[in-house]
Coordinates of C-alpha atoms in Angstrom, one line a residue:
Chain Q
M1 CA 207.9 123.1 64.7
A2 CA 204.8 125.0 65.6
G3 CA 201.8 123.7 63.8
D4 CA 198.5 125.4 63.5
Y5 CA 196.6 122.5 65.1
T6 CA 194.8 123.2 68.2
F7 CA 194.4 121.3 71.5
F8 CA 191.2 121.5 73.5
H9 CA 190.5 119.9 76.7
G10 CA 187.5 120.1 79.0
E11 CA 188.5 123.0 81.1
A12 CA 189.1 125.3 78.1
W13 CA 185.7 124.5 76.8
A14 CA 184.1 124.9 80.1
E15 CA 184.9 128.6 79.9
E16 CA 183.3 128.9 76.5
F17 CA 179.8 127.8 77.5
A18 CA 177.8 128.9 80.5
P19 CA 175.7 126.1 81.9
S20 CA 172.5 128.0 80.9
Q21 CA 173.6 127.9 77.3
L22 CA 174.0 124.2 77.3
S23 CA 170.3 123.5 77.1
Q24 CA 170.2 125.4 73.9
L25 CA 173.2 123.7 72.5
V26 CA 171.8 120.3 72.7
D27 CA 168.9 119.5 70.5
R28 CA 167.0 116.7 72.1
R29 CA 169.4 115.3 74.6
A30 CA 171.5 116.9 77.2
V31 CA 174.5 115.0 78.5
E32 CA 175.7 115.7 81.9
L33 CA 178.9 114.6 83.6
I34 CA 178.0 114.6 87.2
E35 CA 180.3 114.4 90.1
L36 CA 178.9 111.8 92.5
G37 CA 181.7 112.2 94.9
L38 CA 181.6 108.5 95.7
S39 CA 185.2 107.8 95.2
Q40 CA 188.0 108.7 92.8
E41 CA 187.1 105.8 90.6
L42 CA 183.4 106.4 90.6
K43 CA 183.6 110.1 90.5
T44 CA 182.1 110.6 87.2
A45 CA 179.0 109.3 85.4
V46 CA 177.3 110.4 82.3
A47 CA 173.6 110.8 82.3
V48 CA 171.4 111.4 79.3
M49 CA 168.8 113.9 80.2
Q50 CA 165.8 115.1 78.1
P51 CA 164.1 118.4 78.6
T52 CA 160.6 118.1 80.1
E53 CA 157.7 119.3 77.9
D54 CA 157.3 122.5 79.8
G55 CA 161.0 123.1 79.6
S56 CA 161.3 123.8 83.3
S57 CA 163.4 120.8 84.1
Y58 CA 165.1 117.7 82.7
E59 CA 164.1 114.2 82.9
Y60 CA 166.4 111.3 83.2
V61 CA 166.7 109.0 80.2
T62 CA 169.6 106.8 80.8
A63 CA 173.1 106.8 82.2
S64 CA 176.4 105.4 81.6
H65 CA 176.9 102.8 84.3
G66 CA 175.2 100.8 87.0
L67 CA 174.7 103.5 89.5
A68 CA 172.2 105.2 87.3
H69 CA 169.2 103.1 88.1
R70 CA 169.8 103.5 91.8
A71 CA 167.1 105.5 93.4
P72 CA 169.1 108.2 95.1
F73 CA 171.0 108.9 91.9
C74 CA 167.8 109.4 90.0
R75 CA 166.5 111.7 92.7
Y76 CA 169.6 113.7 92.5
L77 CA 169.4 114.0 88.7
R78 CA 165.7 115.0 88.8
S79 CA 166.4 117.7 91.3
F80 CA 168.2 119.9 88.8
P81 CA 166.1 122.7 87.4
A82 CA 166.9 123.9 83.9
G83 CA 169.8 126.3 83.7
E84 CA 171.2 125.4 87.1
R85 CA 172.5 122.0 86.2
L86 CA 175.9 120.9 87.4
C87 CA 177.9 120.5 84.3
H88 CA 181.4 119.2 84.1
A89 CA 183.9 119.7 81.4
N90 CA 184.5 117.7 78.3
D91 CA 181.2 116.0 77.6
C92 CA 178.5 117.9 75.7
R93 CA 180.9 120.6 75.0
V94 CA 183.2 118.2 73.3
F95 CA 180.3 116.7 71.5
E96 CA 178.8 119.9 70.4
R97 CA 182.1 121.2 69.2
L98 CA 182.6 118.1 67.2
K99 CA 179.2 118.4 65.6
G100 CA 180.3 121.7 64.1
L101 CA 183.5 120.2 62.7
A102 CA 184.2 118.3 59.6
G103 CA 185.4 114.7 60.0
P104 CA 184.0 111.6 61.5
D105 CA 180.3 111.7 62.2
P106 CA 180.2 112.5 65.9
E107 CA 176.9 110.6 66.3
S108 CA 178.6 107.4 65.5
F109 CA 180.9 107.5 68.5
Y110 CA 178.5 109.2 70.9
P111 CA 178.2 108.8 73.8
C112 CA 180.7 106.0 74.6
H113 CA 183.8 108.0 74.1
M114 CA 182.4 110.9 76.0
Q115 CA 182.1 108.8 79.0
L116 CA 185.7 108.0 79.1
A117 CA 187.5 110.9 77.6
D118 CA 189.1 113.3 79.9
L119 CA 191.1 114.7 77.0
A120 CA 189.7 115.3 73.6
A121 CA 192.0 116.8 71.0
P122 CA 190.8 117.8 67.5
V123 CA 193.9 117.9 65.3
R124 CA 193.7 120.4 62.5
V125 CA 196.2 120.9 59.8
G126 CA 195.9 124.1 57.8
G127 CA 192.5 124.7 59.2
R128 CA 191.3 121.3 58.2
L129 CA 190.3 118.7 60.8
V130 CA 192.3 115.6 60.3
A131 CA 191.6 113.7 63.4
V132 CA 190.1 113.8 66.9
L133 CA 191.9 112.1 69.6
F134 CA 190.4 111.0 72.8
S135 CA 192.4 109.8 75.8
G136 CA 191.0 108.8 79.1
Q137 CA 191.9 106.7 82.1
R138 CA 188.9 104.4 81.6
R139 CA 188.1 104.8 85.2
L140 CA 184.6 103.4 84.7
L141 CA 185.7 100.3 82.9
K142 CA 186.6 98.4 86.0
W143 CA 183.1 98.6 87.2
R144 CA 181.6 97.7 83.9
P145 CA 183.6 95.3 81.8
A146 CA 180.8 95.1 79.3
L147 CA 181.1 98.8 78.6
G148 CA 184.8 98.3 77.8
E149 CA 183.9 95.8 75.1
R150 CA 181.5 98.2 73.6
I151 CA 184.1 100.9 73.5
A152 CA 186.7 98.6 72.0
A153 CA 184.3 97.7 69.3
L154 CA 183.6 101.3 68.6
E155 CA 187.3 102.1 68.4
R156 CA 187.7 99.4 65.8
E157 CA 185.0 101.1 63.8
I158 CA 186.6 104.5 64.1
P159 CA 190.3 103.8 63.5
E160 CA 191.1 107.5 63.1
L161 CA 190.8 108.0 66.8
N162 CA 194.1 107.0 68.2
V163 CA 197.6 108.0 68.1
A164 CA 199.0 104.9 66.4
T165 CA 196.7 105.2 63.4
L166 CA 197.5 108.9 63.2
R167 CA 201.2 108.0 63.0
R168 CA 200.4 105.3 60.4
H169 CA 198.6 107.8 58.2
A170 CA 201.6 110.1 58.4
E171 CA 203.9 107.3 57.4
T172 CA 202.0 106.7 54.2
I173 CA 203.2 110.1 53.0
R174 CA 206.5 109.0 51.4
P175 CA 209.5 111.2 50.7
G176 CA 209.3 112.4 47.2
T177 CA 205.8 113.6 47.4
P178 CA 205.0 117.3 47.1
A179 CA 206.3 119.6 49.8
S180 CA 202.9 120.5 51.2
L181 CA 202.2 116.8 51.9
L182 CA 205.7 116.4 53.5
L183 CA 204.8 119.4 55.7
L184 CA 201.5 117.7 56.6
R185 CA 203.3 114.5 57.5
E186 CA 205.7 116.4 59.7
Q187 CA 202.8 118.1 61.5
L188 CA 200.9 114.9 61.9
V189 CA 203.8 113.2 63.6
D190 CA 204.4 116.2 65.8
A191 CA 200.7 116.4 66.7
A192 CA 200.7 112.7 67.6
A193 CA 203.8 113.1 69.8
Q194 CA 202.3 116.1 71.6
I195 CA 199.0 114.4 72.2
Q196 CA 200.8 111.4 73.5
R197 CA 202.9 113.5 75.8
F198 CA 199.9 115.4 77.1
A199 CA 198.0 112.2 77.7
E200 CA 201.0 110.7 79.5
Q201 CA 201.4 113.8 81.7
R202 CA 197.8 113.6 82.7
Y203 CA 198.1 109.9 83.4
N204 CA 201.2 110.5 85.6
L205 CA 199.4 113.2 87.5
W206 CA 196.4 110.9 87.9
V207 CA 198.6 108.1 89.2
A208 CA 200.3 110.4 91.7
F209 CA 196.9 111.6 92.9
Q210 CA 195.6 108.1 93.2
A211 CA 198.6 107.1 95.3
R212 CA 198.0 110.0 97.7
E213 CA 194.3 109.2 98.0
R214 CA 195.1 105.6 98.6
L215 CA 197.6 106.5 101.4
V216 CA 195.0 108.7 103.1
A217 CA 192.3 106.1 102.7
E218 CA 194.5 103.3 104.1
G219 CA 195.5 105.4 107.1
N220 CA 191.9 106.3 107.7
H221 CA 191.0 102.6 107.5
E222 CA 193.8 101.5 109.8
L223 CA 192.9 104.1 112.4
R224 CA 189.2 103.3 112.4
A225 CA 189.9 99.5 112.5
A226 CA 192.2 100.0 115.5
L227 CA 189.6 102.1 117.3
Q228 CA 186.9 99.5 116.5
A229 CA 189.0 96.7 118.0
A230 CA 189.8 98.7 121.1
L231 CA 186.2 99.8 121.6
I232 CA 184.7 96.3 121.2
E233 CA 187.3 94.8 123.5
A234 CA 186.5 97.3 126.3
E235 CA 182.7 97.1 125.8
F236 CA 182.7 93.3 125.7
L237 CA 184.2 93.2 129.1
D238 CA 181.7 95.7 130.4
M239 CA 178.7 93.9 128.9
Y240 CA 179.7 90.3 129.0
G241 CA 182.6 90.1 131.4
S242 CA 180.6 88.6 134.2
Q243 CA 179.3 85.9 131.9
V244 CA 182.7 84.8 130.7
G245 CA 184.6 85.1 134.0
L246 CA 186.4 88.3 133.1
E247 CA 184.6 90.8 135.2
P248 CA 186.8 93.8 135.6
P249 CA 187.3 95.3 139.1
P250 CA 185.6 98.7 139.6
E251 CA 188.7 100.8 138.9
I252 CA 189.4 99.0 135.7
A253 CA 185.8 99.2 134.7
E254 CA 185.9 102.9 135.2
A255 CA 189.1 103.2 133.1
L256 CA 187.5 101.1 130.3
E257 CA 184.5 103.5 130.4
R258 CA 186.8 106.4 130.0
I259 CA 188.6 104.8 127.1
C260 CA 185.3 104.1 125.3
G261 CA 184.2 107.7 126.0
E262 CA 187.3 109.0 124.3
I263 CA 186.8 106.9 121.3
Y264 CA 183.1 107.9 121.1
H265 CA 184.1 111.5 121.5
L266 CA 186.6 111.3 118.7
R267 CA 184.2 109.7 116.4
D268 CA 181.3 112.0 117.2
R269 CA 183.2 115.2 116.7
T270 CA 184.4 114.0 113.3
L271 CA 180.9 113.1 112.4
A272 CA 179.6 116.4 113.7
R273 CA 182.0 118.3 111.5
L274 CA 180.9 116.4 108.4
L275 CA 177.3 117.0 109.1
A276 CA 177.9 120.6 109.9
S277 CA 179.6 121.2 106.6
R278 CA 176.7 119.6 104.9
A279 CA 174.3 121.9 106.6
R280 CA 176.4 124.8 105.7
V281 CA 176.0 124.1 102.0
A282 CA 172.3 124.3 101.8
E283 CA 168.9 124.2 103.4
A284 CA 168.6 121.4 100.9
I285 CA 169.0 118.4 103.2
P286 CA 165.5 117.1 102.5
A287 CA 163.8 115.0 105.2
C288 CA 164.1 112.0 103.0
E289 CA 167.8 112.0 103.6
Y290 CA 167.2 110.8 107.1
K291 CA 167.1 107.2 107.6
L292 CA 163.6 106.5 109.0
D293 CA 163.1 102.9 108.2
R294 CA 163.2 101.6 111.8
D295 CA 162.2 102.4 115.4
H296 CA 164.8 103.0 118.0
D297 CA 164.8 103.4 121.7
L298 CA 165.6 107.0 122.7
R299 CA 166.7 105.8 126.2
T300 CA 169.3 103.6 124.6
L301 CA 170.5 106.5 122.6
L302 CA 170.7 108.9 125.5
D303 CA 172.6 106.2 127.5
D304 CA 175.0 105.7 124.6
C305 CA 175.7 109.4 124.4
V306 CA 176.1 109.9 128.2
R307 CA 178.7 107.0 128.2
A308 CA 180.6 109.0 125.5
Y309 CA 180.8 112.1 127.6
R310 CA 181.1 110.8 131.1
G311 CA 184.9 110.5 131.0
I312 CA 185.4 114.0 129.5
A313 CA 183.0 115.5 132.0
R314 CA 184.7 113.9 134.9
S315 CA 188.1 115.2 133.8
R316 CA 186.6 118.7 134.1
G317 CA 185.1 117.9 137.5
I318 CA 181.6 117.6 136.2
T319 CA 179.2 114.7 136.8
I320 CA 176.6 113.6 134.3
Q321 CA 173.4 112.3 135.8
L322 CA 171.1 110.2 133.7
E323 CA 167.5 110.3 134.6
V324 CA 165.0 108.2 132.8
H325 CA 161.5 108.8 134.0
S326 CA 159.6 106.2 132.2
G327 CA 160.4 102.6 132.8
A328 CA 159.3 101.3 129.4
P329 CA 161.6 101.7 126.4
L330 CA 160.8 104.8 124.4
R331 CA 160.7 103.3 121.0
F332 CA 159.7 105.3 118.0
R333 CA 160.8 106.2 114.5
F334 CA 163.8 108.5 114.2
D335 CA 167.2 108.7 112.5
W336 CA 169.6 107.3 115.0
E337 CA 172.7 109.0 113.7
S338 CA 171.3 112.5 113.4
I339 CA 169.4 112.5 116.7
R340 CA 172.6 111.1 118.3
L341 CA 174.4 114.1 116.9
V342 CA 171.7 116.4 118.4
V343 CA 172.1 114.9 121.8
S344 CA 175.9 114.8 121.7
N345 CA 175.9 118.5 120.6
L346 CA 173.8 119.4 123.6
L347 CA 175.9 117.3 126.0
D348 CA 179.0 118.8 124.6
N349 CA 177.7 122.3 125.1
A350 CA 176.5 121.5 128.6
V351 CA 179.9 120.1 129.6
K352 CA 181.7 123.0 128.0
Y353 CA 179.7 125.8 129.6
S354 CA 179.4 124.2 133.1
Y355 CA 181.3 125.3 136.2
A356 CA 183.5 122.7 137.7
G357 CA 182.0 120.7 140.6
T358 CA 178.5 120.9 139.1
Y359 CA 176.1 118.4 137.6
V360 CA 174.8 118.0 134.0
R361 CA 171.4 116.3 134.1
A362 CA 170.2 114.4 131.1
S363 CA 166.6 113.2 131.2
V364 CA 164.1 111.6 128.9
T365 CA 160.4 111.1 129.5
R366 CA 157.2 110.6 127.6
R367 CA 154.3 113.0 127.7
D368 CA 151.2 112.3 125.6
E369 CA 152.4 111.8 122.1
W370 CA 155.8 113.3 122.6
A371 CA 159.2 112.1 123.8
L372 CA 160.8 114.9 125.8
L373 CA 164.5 115.1 126.3
A374 CA 166.2 117.7 128.5
I375 CA 169.9 118.5 129.1
E376 CA 170.4 120.8 132.1
N377 CA 173.6 122.3 133.3
M378 CA 174.8 124.9 135.8
G379 CA 177.2 127.4 134.5
T380 CA 177.7 130.6 132.6
G381 CA 174.1 130.7 131.3
I382 CA 172.6 132.5 128.3
P383 CA 171.2 136.0 128.5
P384 CA 167.4 136.1 128.0
D385 CA 167.6 138.1 124.7
E386 CA 169.9 135.4 123.3
L387 CA 167.9 132.3 124.0
T388 CA 166.5 132.1 120.5
R389 CA 169.5 133.5 118.8
V390 CA 171.7 130.6 119.9
F391 CA 170.1 128.5 117.2
E392 CA 171.2 130.9 114.5
R393 CA 174.0 130.0 112.2
F394 CA 177.5 130.8 113.4
Y395 CA 176.1 132.5 116.5
R396 CA 178.2 132.1 119.7
A397 CA 176.6 133.1 123.0
R398 CA 178.2 135.9 124.9
T399 CA 179.1 134.2 128.1
R400 CA 178.8 136.2 131.2
D401 CA 182.3 135.3 132.1
A402 CA 184.5 136.9 129.5
K403 CA 187.6 135.0 130.8
R404 CA 186.3 131.7 129.6
L405 CA 187.5 130.9 126.2
I406 CA 185.4 128.2 124.7
W407 CA 185.9 126.7 121.3
G408 CA 183.1 125.9 118.9
S409 CA 182.0 126.4 115.3
G410 CA 178.7 128.1 116.2
L411 CA 176.9 125.5 114.1
G412 CA 176.1 122.7 116.5
L413 CA 172.8 124.2 117.6
T414 CA 171.8 125.2 114.1
V415 CA 172.4 121.7 112.9
A416 CA 170.5 120.3 116.0
R417 CA 167.5 122.5 115.2
E418 CA 167.5 121.5 111.5
I419 CA 167.5 117.8 112.5
V420 CA 164.9 118.1 115.2
E421 CA 162.5 120.1 113.0
A422 CA 163.0 117.7 110.1
H423 CA 161.7 115.0 112.5
G424 CA 158.6 117.2 113.2
G425 CA 159.8 118.2 116.7
G426 CA 161.0 121.3 118.5
I427 CA 164.0 122.5 120.4
W428 CA 164.3 125.4 122.8
A429 CA 166.4 126.7 125.6
E430 CA 165.8 128.2 129.1
S431 CA 168.3 129.9 131.4
E432 CA 167.7 131.3 134.8
P433 CA 169.7 132.1 137.9
G434 CA 170.0 128.9 139.8
G435 CA 172.3 129.3 142.9
R436 CA 176.0 129.5 143.4
A437 CA 178.8 127.4 142.3
T438 CA 182.4 127.4 143.3
E439 CA 185.2 127.2 140.8
S440 CA 188.9 127.7 141.5
R441 CA 187.9 128.9 145.0
Q442 CA 185.8 131.7 143.4
K443 CA 182.2 132.0 144.3
L444 CA 180.3 132.3 141.0
E445 CA 176.7 133.1 140.3
G446 CA 175.4 130.1 138.5
Y447 CA 172.8 129.9 135.8
K448 CA 170.7 126.8 135.3
T449 CA 170.4 126.3 131.5
T450 CA 168.2 123.7 130.0
F451 CA 167.9 122.6 126.4
H452 CA 164.6 120.9 125.7
V453 CA 164.0 118.7 122.7
K454 CA 160.6 117.2 121.9
L455 CA 160.1 114.6 119.2
P456 CA 156.7 113.2 118.1
L457 CA 156.2 109.5 118.8
H458 CA 154.1 109.2 115.7
R459 CA 155.1 110.9 112.5
K460 CA 152.3 112.7 110.6
D461 CA 153.6 111.5 107.2
D462 CA 154.0 107.9 108.4
P463 CA 151.1 105.7 107.2
D464 CA 151.7 103.2 110.0
G465 CA 151.8 105.9 112.6
Chain Z
M1 CA 162.3 71.3 119.8
A2 CA 164.5 74.3 120.2
E3 CA 164.3 77.1 117.7
P4 CA 167.1 77.0 115.2
R5 CA 169.8 79.6 116.1
P6 CA 170.0 82.3 113.4
R7 CA 173.2 81.9 111.4
V8 CA 175.4 84.8 110.7
L9 CA 178.4 84.9 108.4
F10 CA 181.0 87.5 109.5
A11 CA 183.3 88.5 106.6
E12 CA 186.2 90.4 108.0
D13 CA 189.9 90.0 107.1
E14 CA 191.0 90.6 110.7
A15 CA 188.4 88.5 112.5
E16 CA 190.8 87.7 115.3
R17 CA 191.0 91.4 116.1
N18 CA 187.2 91.5 116.3
R19 CA 186.9 88.2 118.1
R20 CA 184.9 89.9 120.9
F21 CA 182.2 90.8 118.3
T22 CA 181.8 87.1 117.4
D23 CA 181.9 86.1 121.0
A24 CA 179.1 88.6 121.8
L25 CA 177.0 87.3 118.9
R26 CA 177.4 83.7 120.2
L27 CA 176.5 84.8 123.7
E28 CA 173.4 86.4 122.2
G29 CA 172.4 83.1 120.8
L30 CA 173.5 83.3 117.2
D31 CA 175.6 80.9 115.2
V32 CA 178.6 82.7 113.7
D33 CA 181.0 81.6 111.0
T34 CA 183.9 83.8 109.8
V35 CA 185.6 84.2 106.5
S36 CA 188.5 86.4 105.7
T37 CA 188.4 86.9 102.0
V38 CA 185.8 87.9 99.4
V39 CA 186.2 84.7 97.5
G40 CA 185.9 82.7 100.7
C41 CA 182.7 84.6 101.5
I42 CA 181.2 83.8 98.1
E43 CA 182.0 80.1 98.4
R44 CA 180.5 79.9 101.9
L45 CA 177.4 81.7 100.9
R46 CA 176.9 79.3 97.9
A47 CA 177.5 76.3 100.1
E48 CA 175.4 77.0 103.2
P49 CA 172.3 78.9 104.2
Y50 CA 172.7 82.0 106.3
D51 CA 170.3 84.5 107.8
L52 CA 172.6 87.5 107.7
L53 CA 176.0 88.6 106.3
V54 CA 178.0 91.1 108.2
L55 CA 180.6 92.3 105.7
D56 CA 183.6 94.5 106.2
V57 CA 183.9 96.0 102.7
M58 CA 187.6 96.6 102.9
M59 CA 188.8 93.0 102.7
P60 CA 191.0 91.2 100.3
L61 CA 189.7 89.3 97.3
G62 CA 191.6 86.1 98.1
D63 CA 195.0 84.6 97.7
G64 CA 196.1 84.7 94.1
E65 CA 192.7 85.9 92.9
A66 CA 192.0 88.9 90.7
W67 CA 188.9 90.5 89.3
E68 CA 189.8 92.4 86.2
G69 CA 190.1 96.1 86.8
I70 CA 189.2 95.9 90.5
D71 CA 191.5 97.6 92.9
P72 CA 192.0 95.0 95.7
I73 CA 191.0 97.7 98.3
D74 CA 187.5 97.7 96.7
A75 CA 186.9 94.0 96.5
G76 CA 184.2 94.1 99.1
V77 CA 182.3 96.8 97.3
A78 CA 182.7 95.0 94.0
L79 CA 181.3 91.8 95.7
L80 CA 178.1 93.8 96.5
T81 CA 177.7 95.5 93.1
R82 CA 178.2 92.3 91.2
W83 CA 176.0 90.3 93.5
R84 CA 173.2 92.9 93.2
D85 CA 173.7 93.0 89.4
G86 CA 173.2 89.3 89.2
E87 CA 176.8 88.6 88.1
L88 CA 177.5 86.1 90.8
P89 CA 175.2 83.1 90.3
G90 CA 174.4 80.9 93.2
L91 CA 174.3 83.6 95.9
P92 CA 171.1 84.0 97.8
E93 CA 169.0 86.9 96.4
N94 CA 167.5 88.5 99.5
L95 CA 170.1 87.9 102.2
P96 CA 170.2 90.9 104.5
V97 CA 173.7 92.5 104.6
I98 CA 175.1 94.7 107.2
V99 CA 178.1 96.6 105.9
L100 CA 180.8 97.5 108.3
T101 CA 183.4 99.9 106.9
G102 CA 186.5 101.8 107.9
T103 CA 186.0 104.4 105.1
T104 CA 183.3 106.8 104.1
R105 CA 184.3 106.6 100.5
H106 CA 181.5 104.3 99.3
R107 CA 178.7 105.4 101.6
E108 CA 176.2 106.6 98.9
L109 CA 176.9 103.6 96.7
L110 CA 176.5 101.1 99.5
E111 CA 173.3 102.7 100.7
A112 CA 172.0 102.8 97.2
L113 CA 172.7 99.1 96.9
G114 CA 170.0 98.5 99.6
V115 CA 172.1 97.1 102.4
S116 CA 170.2 96.5 105.7
D117 CA 172.6 98.7 107.6
Y118 CA 175.7 100.7 107.0
L119 CA 177.9 101.0 110.0
E120 CA 181.1 103.1 110.1
K121 CA 183.9 102.0 112.3
P122 CA 184.4 102.6 115.1
C123 CA 180.9 101.4 116.0
S124 CA 179.8 100.6 119.5
L125 CA 179.1 97.0 120.5
P126 CA 175.6 97.6 121.6
W127 CA 174.8 99.3 118.3
L128 CA 176.4 96.5 116.3
L129 CA 174.3 94.0 118.2
E130 CA 171.2 96.1 117.7
A131 CA 171.8 96.2 114.0
V132 CA 172.2 92.4 113.9
R133 CA 169.1 91.8 115.9
A134 CA 167.1 94.1 113.7
A135 CA 168.3 92.5 110.5
V136 CA 167.7 89.0 111.8
R137 CA 164.3 90.0 113.1
T138 CA 163.3 91.4 109.7
E139 CA 164.5 88.2 108.1
E140 CA 162.4 86.0 110.4
G141 CA 159.4 88.2 109.7
R142 CA 159.5 87.4 106.0
P143 CA 156.8 85.2 104.7

């Protein structure tokens, strides 16, 4: 039968309170459930936040599990201005709602249950609250066994909060008691069954989701492991073959280089897409996100990138020449992965927009306190009025040759500029008529296009520099 | 007397597949031992001094072993979180760790744990060697 009890779960409540209202709802503490996006298991964490004195922001007080004291997490939390905080369902809303209800003192089970509940169901009979049920998958428990013990202890203290005891309460109402109590008993049993069913459904969904995630993760892992093994096998022969009596003949060495190039290319394009999607979200990739704890050699990096593109270039009839003007290593502080992305974006463009049978020249040199990197190609070129616009988001250069269809996101150069500028450097392009090229027996007017990157050898904010 | 060769422990369940990495490390003058389970890794780290651990985080816990509530796929990550939280007595406190991983799932967590380097597969051999050299160099530079 239909009872007049009500089920709530997070999503429903999320609609009732705008995030800006939350700060008024909580008195001294704000609880936030924050998506960390680490993994399915570690997706959620509860942090206790306290409004700062001037009310402009929140400061971090404590959080529910071990991640909280890690520096990036704290930085992340502190970065939320009041009213714009990322709030998820079923935490403070549940808590606040409970505070307004009769029944067990919500303070007594706060915040432990909040951390784990992904379903909270106050059960009312005849407008009267008789129980509040929490059900959760206890995702966090596996990382924090001690937390599990605390929760078990709390549950013992608050026996009302589970289906079994709800049923037991119902059983105490024996036949022969007044009709209203019999009705109550019926409703309690019905409520318990519904809650159980709901929890089970959610659990089954969660299991199915987990299975799918796992399948994807395992496939990803297998693919990467296979690529890793192949890459190392090939590179080992290239680097150490002569030392161990396995030096490959030139044709095989060339084939190995192409194989490595394909693997690099696959990896770099995947990485590029990831970073591009990050850049799309916000200007908010602060400089501290870059990993600047160590010096690297820019020549090694350029060499690494050129190796990745040589095979692809060759398949399009383009040769990549590597020119390194200074003999000494060009070691200074930069984030390897992001600068590698810049260089591979530039090489990718150079190869894409080149005429067949031409050269792409990659060079690196040192001038005063700067490392200068240039990638030059001969191809369709960029019209003068578009030389600065190519760095704009989603901008794709009009090529002079409308017949060439070239794929791209229009983000590569935007991302490159963001990265280079975050390193305190600069990036710019030049394009000028530069002779003739022949492609498919057609004589084409070629444009020499050069992308320049300059990076400071000493960072201004670096105390050592 | 010759300088002692830096000792590296390579924890990877498919070490044979990555044999060329250990070959290269040896050719570069390092001593390399390999282990293929998390439990084996802990035992070895307790028993012998190393200068560096290269850890593939997706590796099995060990035959017949179970850590309550830990999905076997995450055993390597759990090793690091427990180690850093002081739940695994007898492990060296400041051993540099290079994480090698076939998934991006745990990136933020692992970086937050303060590993020396975080390398996603596929990772080039020169870059792997560079990371190892840097980590061992830092270790030598310690007072």
